[in-house]
Short mmCIF file of C-alpha atoms in Angstrom, two decimals:
data_model
loop_
_atom_site.label_atom_id
_atom_site.label_comp_id
_atom_site.label_asym_id
_atom_site.label_seq_id
_atom_site.Cartn_x
_atom_site.Cartn_y
_atom_site.Cartn_z
CA MET A 289 113.73 62.51 106.90
CA ILE A 290 111.60 65.56 105.64
CA TYR A 291 113.23 65.43 102.29
CA ALA A 292 112.79 61.75 101.87
CA PHE A 293 109.34 61.88 102.64
CA SER A 294 108.80 64.77 99.92
CA ILE A 295 110.52 62.48 97.25
CA SER A 296 108.38 59.51 98.49
CA LEU A 297 105.31 61.54 97.98
CA ILE A 298 106.39 62.84 94.42
CA VAL A 299 107.37 59.27 93.40
CA PHE A 300 103.95 57.70 94.57
CA ASN A 301 101.77 60.44 92.74
CA VAL A 302 103.73 60.14 89.54
CA LEU A 303 103.62 56.44 89.69
CA ILE A 304 99.72 56.74 90.00
CA SER A 305 99.80 58.82 86.70
CA LEU A 306 102.37 56.73 85.08
CA LEU A 307 100.57 53.23 85.77
CA LYS A 308 97.08 54.84 85.28
CA ILE A 309 95.85 53.61 88.57
CA LYS A 310 92.19 54.48 88.47
CA ASN A 311 91.21 53.40 92.19
CA LYS A 312 89.64 56.52 93.45
CA LYS A 313 90.81 55.68 97.08
CA ILE A 314 94.17 55.28 96.37
CA GLN A 315 94.23 58.27 94.31
CA LEU A 316 92.60 60.42 97.13
CA PHE A 317 94.84 58.83 99.74
CA PHE A 318 98.19 60.28 98.06
CA LYS A 319 96.85 63.47 96.98
CA SER A 320 95.54 64.26 100.27
CA ILE A 321 98.86 63.62 101.95
CA ILE A 322 100.73 65.66 99.52
CA LEU A 323 98.18 68.60 99.81
CA PHE A 324 98.15 68.31 103.68
CA PHE A 325 102.04 68.29 103.57
CA MET A 326 102.04 71.54 101.46
CA TRP A 327 99.61 73.14 103.74
CA ILE A 328 101.83 72.42 106.73
CA LEU A 329 104.95 73.57 104.88
CA TYR A 330 103.06 76.66 104.22
CA TRP A 331 101.69 77.82 107.53
CA GLY A 332 104.13 76.16 109.77
CA ASN A 333 107.17 77.79 108.34
CA TYR A 334 108.90 80.66 110.13
CA THR A 335 112.17 81.46 108.51
CA SER A 336 111.21 81.98 104.68
CA ALA A 337 112.88 84.79 102.84
CA ASP A 338 110.04 87.31 103.24
CA TYR A 339 108.45 85.91 106.62
CA ASP A 340 110.07 88.76 108.89
CA ASN A 341 108.66 91.34 106.73
CA TYR A 342 105.17 89.76 106.70
CA LYS A 343 105.29 89.35 110.37
CA TRP A 344 106.12 92.90 111.00
CA LEU A 345 103.32 94.19 108.67
CA TYR A 346 100.94 91.89 110.66
CA LYS A 347 102.30 93.08 114.02
CA SER A 348 101.95 96.75 112.79
CA LEU A 349 98.34 96.42 111.95
CA ALA A 350 97.69 94.52 115.14
CA THR A 351 98.94 97.42 117.23
CA SER A 352 97.47 100.22 115.02
CA SER A 353 93.98 101.72 114.82
CA GLU A 354 94.54 101.76 111.05
CA TRP A 355 92.87 99.18 108.71
CA ILE A 356 95.09 99.57 105.92
CA ILE A 357 98.87 99.95 105.55
CA GLY A 358 100.30 100.31 102.19
CA ASN A 359 98.80 100.32 98.68
CA GLN A 360 97.15 96.83 98.58
CA PRO A 361 94.35 97.25 101.02
CA GLY A 362 92.73 93.68 100.56
CA PHE A 363 95.55 91.93 102.16
CA ALA A 364 95.95 94.48 104.88
CA ILE A 365 92.18 94.06 105.67
CA PHE A 366 92.78 90.19 105.77
CA MET A 367 95.63 90.72 108.33
CA LYS A 368 93.63 93.18 110.31
CA ILE A 369 90.79 90.77 110.71
CA GLY A 370 93.14 88.21 111.75
CA SER A 371 94.58 90.39 114.47
CA ILE A 372 91.26 91.15 115.64
CA LEU A 373 90.69 87.31 116.21
CA ASN A 374 93.53 87.24 118.12
CA LEU A 375 95.60 85.19 115.72
CA ASP A 376 99.25 85.03 115.79
CA TYR A 377 101.01 85.53 112.31
CA ASN A 378 101.44 81.82 111.76
CA GLN A 379 97.70 81.13 112.60
CA PHE A 380 96.76 83.71 110.24
CA LEU A 381 98.86 82.10 107.72
CA LEU A 382 96.91 78.73 108.48
CA VAL A 383 93.40 80.36 107.96
CA VAL A 384 94.75 82.20 104.68
CA SER A 385 96.52 79.28 103.15
CA PHE A 386 93.57 76.99 103.87
CA ILE A 387 91.25 79.22 101.75
CA SER A 388 93.89 79.53 99.00
CA PHE A 389 94.54 75.90 98.80
CA TRP A 390 90.67 75.34 98.59
CA LEU A 391 90.33 77.76 95.76
CA ILE A 392 92.88 75.89 93.87
CA ILE A 393 91.68 72.28 94.80
CA PHE A 394 88.19 73.24 93.74
CA THR A 395 89.63 74.33 90.20
CA VAL A 396 92.08 71.30 89.95
CA GLU A 397 89.34 68.59 90.77
CA LYS A 398 86.69 70.49 88.40
CA TYR A 399 89.02 70.40 85.54
CA SER A 400 91.61 67.79 85.75
CA HIS A 401 91.27 64.28 85.02
CA GLU A 402 94.39 63.36 86.78
CA SER A 403 94.86 65.82 89.60
CA ASN A 404 97.63 63.59 91.35
CA ILE A 405 100.11 64.71 88.67
CA VAL A 406 98.83 68.44 88.82
CA TYR A 407 99.61 68.65 92.57
CA VAL A 408 103.14 67.11 92.13
CA PHE A 409 104.12 69.10 89.43
CA TYR A 410 102.87 72.27 91.52
CA PHE A 411 104.70 70.84 94.45
CA ILE A 412 107.90 70.91 92.58
CA SER A 413 107.50 74.29 91.01
CA PRO A 414 106.52 76.96 91.81
CA PHE A 415 105.26 76.10 95.24
CA ILE A 416 108.35 76.94 97.15
CA LEU A 417 108.00 80.60 95.75
CA ASP A 418 104.52 80.84 96.77
CA VAL A 419 105.46 79.84 100.38
CA VAL A 420 107.70 82.87 100.36
CA GLN A 421 105.25 85.39 98.57
CA VAL A 422 102.08 85.15 100.58
CA LYS A 423 100.35 87.98 98.82
CA HIS A 424 101.01 86.55 95.48
CA PHE A 425 99.86 83.08 96.62
CA LEU A 426 96.52 84.41 97.88
CA SER A 427 96.04 86.62 94.62
CA MET A 428 96.79 83.71 92.30
CA SER A 429 94.32 81.24 94.03
CA ILE A 430 91.51 83.98 93.49
CA ILE A 431 92.63 84.49 89.85
CA ILE A 432 92.73 80.80 89.30
CA TYR A 433 89.37 80.26 90.76
CA SER A 434 87.86 83.15 88.90
CA LEU A 435 88.56 81.47 85.75
CA LYS A 436 85.57 79.13 85.87
CA TYR A 437 83.42 82.39 85.17
CA LEU A 438 85.04 82.64 81.84
CA GLU A 439 83.75 79.17 80.66
CA LYS A 440 80.29 80.53 79.80
CA ARG A 441 80.07 83.76 77.86
CA ASN A 442 77.50 85.98 79.56
CA LEU A 443 77.22 89.24 81.39
CA LYS A 444 76.67 87.68 84.72
CA ASN A 445 79.82 85.50 84.74
CA ASP A 446 81.80 88.50 83.24
CA ILE A 447 80.94 90.68 86.19
CA LYS A 448 81.63 88.00 88.67
CA PHE A 449 84.98 87.59 87.08
CA VAL A 450 85.86 91.37 87.05
CA ILE A 451 84.79 91.48 90.82
CA MET A 452 87.14 88.51 91.49
CA ILE A 453 90.10 90.01 89.68
CA PHE A 454 89.51 93.54 91.55
CA LEU A 455 89.59 91.45 94.80
CA ALA A 456 92.77 89.73 93.77
CA MET A 457 94.13 92.89 92.61
CA SER A 458 93.52 94.59 96.04
CA ILE A 459 95.92 91.78 97.37
CA HIS A 460 98.52 91.91 94.65
CA TYR A 461 98.93 94.25 91.57
CA VAL A 462 99.72 91.22 89.28
CA ALA A 463 95.92 90.37 88.99
CA LEU A 464 95.60 93.51 86.71
CA PHE A 465 97.33 91.48 84.06
CA PHE A 466 94.46 89.12 83.94
CA LEU A 467 91.59 91.71 83.80
CA PRO A 468 91.70 91.87 79.92
CA LEU A 469 90.78 88.17 79.77
CA VAL A 470 87.14 89.12 80.21
CA LEU A 471 87.31 90.83 76.74
CA LEU A 472 89.82 88.38 74.97
CA ASN A 473 87.87 85.26 75.93
CA LYS A 474 85.24 86.30 73.47
CA ILE A 475 87.51 86.47 70.65
CA LYS A 476 88.32 83.60 68.44
CA PRO A 477 91.81 82.07 68.96
CA GLU A 478 92.98 82.80 65.38
CA GLN A 479 92.05 86.60 65.98
CA ILE A 480 93.77 86.45 69.52
CA LYS A 481 97.05 85.82 67.82
CA LEU A 482 96.70 88.89 65.55
CA ILE A 483 95.62 91.14 68.41
CA VAL A 484 98.32 89.87 70.82
CA LEU A 485 100.89 90.64 68.05
CA SER A 486 99.74 94.12 67.46
CA LEU A 487 99.75 94.73 71.19
CA PHE A 488 102.92 93.25 71.52
CA ILE A 489 104.43 95.59 69.26
CA ALA A 490 102.81 98.60 70.63
CA LEU A 491 103.64 97.60 74.35
CA SER A 492 107.30 97.16 73.28
CA ILE A 493 107.48 100.47 71.71
CA PHE A 494 105.96 102.06 74.99
CA VAL A 495 108.51 100.19 77.22
CA ILE A 496 111.44 101.37 74.89
CA THR A 497 110.31 104.87 74.83
CA GLY A 498 109.35 105.19 78.56
CA VAL A 499 105.66 105.65 78.09
CA PHE A 500 104.86 102.49 79.94
CA LYS A 501 106.71 103.75 82.73
CA ASP A 502 105.15 107.09 82.93
CA VAL A 503 101.67 105.55 82.84
CA VAL A 504 102.52 102.87 85.63
CA TYR A 505 103.80 105.87 87.74
CA LEU A 506 100.67 107.84 87.25
CA LEU A 507 98.33 104.97 88.22
CA PHE A 508 100.26 103.55 91.26
CA ASN A 509 102.48 104.77 94.03
CA PRO A 510 105.86 105.76 92.27
CA GLN A 511 107.90 104.76 95.26
CA LYS A 512 106.42 101.06 95.24
CA MET A 513 107.18 100.89 91.24
CA ASP A 514 110.74 101.92 91.69
CA ARG A 515 111.82 98.56 92.70
CA TYR A 516 110.65 97.36 89.15
CA PHE A 517 111.91 100.05 87.00
CA LEU A 518 115.24 100.92 88.70
CA ILE A 519 116.74 97.69 88.33
CA ASN A 520 118.80 97.19 85.04
CA PRO A 521 117.91 93.94 82.92
CA SER A 522 120.39 91.06 83.32
CA PHE A 523 121.14 87.78 81.42
CA GLY A 524 118.32 86.21 83.43
CA VAL A 525 115.96 87.81 81.05
CA LEU A 526 117.08 85.46 78.21
CA PHE A 527 116.42 82.32 80.26
CA VAL A 528 113.00 83.78 81.32
CA TYR A 529 112.23 84.18 77.38
CA ILE A 530 113.41 80.70 76.69
CA VAL A 531 111.55 79.07 79.56
CA GLN A 532 108.19 80.70 78.99
CA SER A 533 108.57 80.10 75.14
CA PHE A 534 109.04 76.56 75.76
CA ILE A 535 105.99 76.20 77.86
CA ILE A 536 103.76 78.00 75.58
CA PHE A 537 104.89 76.17 72.57
CA SER A 538 104.22 72.87 74.55
CA ILE A 539 100.74 74.11 75.19
CA ILE A 540 100.28 74.90 71.57
CA LEU A 541 101.46 71.47 70.42
CA LEU A 542 99.14 69.72 73.10
CA LYS A 543 96.31 71.87 71.59
CA LYS A 544 96.93 70.65 68.07
CA PHE A 545 96.84 66.99 69.53
CA LEU A 546 93.59 67.80 71.02
CA ASN A 547 92.19 69.39 67.84
CA GLN A 548 93.42 66.25 65.91
CA LYS A 549 91.45 64.01 68.34
CA LYS A 550 88.49 66.50 67.86
CA ILE A 551 88.49 67.19 71.40
CA SER A 552 87.00 70.54 72.79
CA ASN A 553 86.77 71.97 76.18
CA ASN A 554 85.99 75.50 77.30
CA PHE A 555 88.52 75.50 79.96
CA ILE A 556 91.41 74.24 77.97
CA ASN A 557 90.39 76.42 75.27
CA LEU A 558 90.51 79.23 77.78
CA VAL A 559 94.12 78.22 79.06
CA TYR A 560 95.52 78.05 75.49
CA LYS A 561 94.05 81.78 74.96
CA ILE A 562 95.64 82.93 78.24
CA ASN A 563 99.06 81.34 76.97
CA ILE A 564 98.93 83.14 73.70
CA TYR A 565 98.13 86.41 75.81
CA SER A 566 101.07 85.91 77.98
CA PHE A 567 103.31 86.82 75.30
CA LEU A 568 102.60 90.29 76.32
CA LEU A 569 104.74 89.89 79.23
CA PHE A 570 108.02 89.67 77.27
CA PRO A 571 108.48 93.36 76.64
CA LEU A 572 107.77 93.64 80.61
CA TYR A 573 110.61 91.22 81.43
CA PHE A 574 113.00 93.97 79.84
CA ILE A 575 112.00 96.09 82.69
CA ASN A 576 112.27 93.62 85.49
CA VAL A 577 111.97 89.74 85.45
CA ALA A 578 109.72 90.04 88.34
CA PHE A 579 106.99 90.15 85.98
CA ILE A 580 107.26 86.56 85.54
CA ARG A 581 104.82 86.38 88.43
CA GLY A 582 102.21 86.94 86.11
CA PHE A 583 103.07 83.84 84.05
CA ARG A 584 103.55 81.67 87.28
CA ILE A 585 99.96 82.08 87.70
CA LEU A 586 99.55 80.17 84.70
CA MET A 587 101.52 77.17 85.86
CA ILE A 588 98.62 75.56 87.68
CA PRO A 589 96.10 75.81 84.69
CA ASN A 590 99.05 74.60 82.43
CA TYR A 591 99.58 71.49 84.63
CA ILE A 592 95.62 71.06 84.23
CA PHE A 593 95.98 71.26 80.42
CA ILE A 594 98.86 68.63 80.56
CA SER A 595 96.82 66.11 82.88
CA TYR A 596 93.67 66.69 80.38
CA SER A 597 95.93 65.89 77.55
CA LEU A 598 97.61 62.73 79.09
CA ASN A 599 94.13 61.04 79.72
CA LEU A 600 93.56 61.02 75.90
CA MET A 601 97.20 59.61 75.14
CA ASN A 602 98.44 56.08 74.44
CA ASN A 603 100.75 54.55 77.15
CA ARG A 604 104.15 55.37 75.24
CA ASN A 605 103.39 58.96 74.53
CA ARG A 606 101.90 59.29 78.12
CA ILE A 607 105.24 58.24 79.78
CA ILE A 608 107.20 60.38 77.36
CA ILE A 609 105.13 63.42 78.31
CA ILE A 610 105.13 62.71 82.07
CA PHE A 611 108.92 61.96 82.15
CA PHE A 612 110.00 65.09 80.11
CA SER A 613 107.46 67.34 81.99
CA PHE A 614 108.81 66.10 85.27
CA LEU A 615 112.58 66.68 84.15
CA PHE A 616 111.63 70.27 82.94
CA ILE A 617 109.62 71.08 86.25
CA LEU A 618 112.47 70.07 88.20
CA PHE A 619 114.70 72.30 86.33
CA LEU A 620 112.08 75.16 87.06
CA LEU A 621 112.57 74.45 90.74
CA PHE A 622 116.22 75.38 90.37
CA PHE A 623 115.52 78.27 87.91
CA PHE A 624 112.64 80.10 89.90
CA SER A 625 112.82 78.92 93.32
CA LEU A 626 116.56 78.41 94.04
CA GLY A 627 117.76 81.54 92.24
CA SER A 628 118.56 83.15 95.52
CA SER A 629 120.57 79.88 96.62
CA PHE A 630 119.51 76.79 98.42
CA LYS A 631 120.28 78.27 101.82
CA ASN A 632 117.79 81.16 101.49
CA SER A 633 114.88 79.34 99.86
CA LEU A 634 114.19 75.75 99.79
CA ILE A 635 116.24 74.58 103.19
CA PRO A 636 114.42 77.12 105.67
CA ILE A 637 111.08 75.80 104.25
CA PHE A 638 111.50 72.32 104.80
CA GLU A 639 113.73 72.45 108.03
CA ASN A 640 112.26 75.31 110.08
CA ASN A 641 108.57 74.53 110.79
CA LEU A 642 106.62 74.63 113.87
CA ILE A 643 104.86 71.28 113.32
CA PHE A 644 108.24 69.44 112.36
CA ASP A 645 109.87 70.91 115.54
CA LEU A 646 107.22 68.79 117.58
CA LEU A 647 108.33 65.74 116.04
#
């Protein structure tokens, strides 16, 4: 029944976009349901892959006088505050996920002309992974929200962006990858390509020679970093290269379409630049495909980019883009979310839920 309900939500929200239904009440009704459903899936779950580890950390902080356990103090402080408020772990998830979803919804509604399709795409992928990786989800929501400060280029907004990125970095190190955006955003797209190419070559050399590893071990806890550097690359790296390349080049083609229409938008231009910048992740995949988390954060902004472009297309092109985007994102569901098998990822999230158990 839960699976049928999920599929129904996907179908109705896709139809709203396909049929260009402009009725705001209908749009709001169906996107509210899918967002509420995702929220329940998030905080009500009690058997996702990392659930026990997070719950153990939460209980450890609750019974300890320490405020910080580990090397990412922001998340530990959030947990400590939750324990002081006498919240159990799932209640803590309820609060944290509400904040995270609010940050995401604010950004989507601000920049997307068709938010229903954005939420559907995100629900299909990579939402399932975000349910498992709580720190990543909270950090991602802060990063996505902070992008608004890069729209207008001034010192005040730059400072706000840096503060937000450091906050996100205190929760998950992945946020560090986005810190240079405060500088790249001031550079023209044509110049960014040359800069990224130069940095790509330099970073590749550093990775191959081991210099990158030495620098990372110097800046961060070596024991924490071992899990990234002690795993040999697999054939999965090739698929990551193909998937990310396909997404980036799709964004490039959509940007050309917008240029032909003589449409310019600061947020869309920013997302385009970040996609070009994300090529710098490629050398890191040779170390560990876990660095794909950096690109996963870009998925929601990319969905916003797609939805923005859809609004300017004729019906034929619009249907084609939605159809193939849907198929590709469905593929991502299996590629990113189900790599650890159906049993360990998707099924526990949909079938083991505090709210569903009451029904």
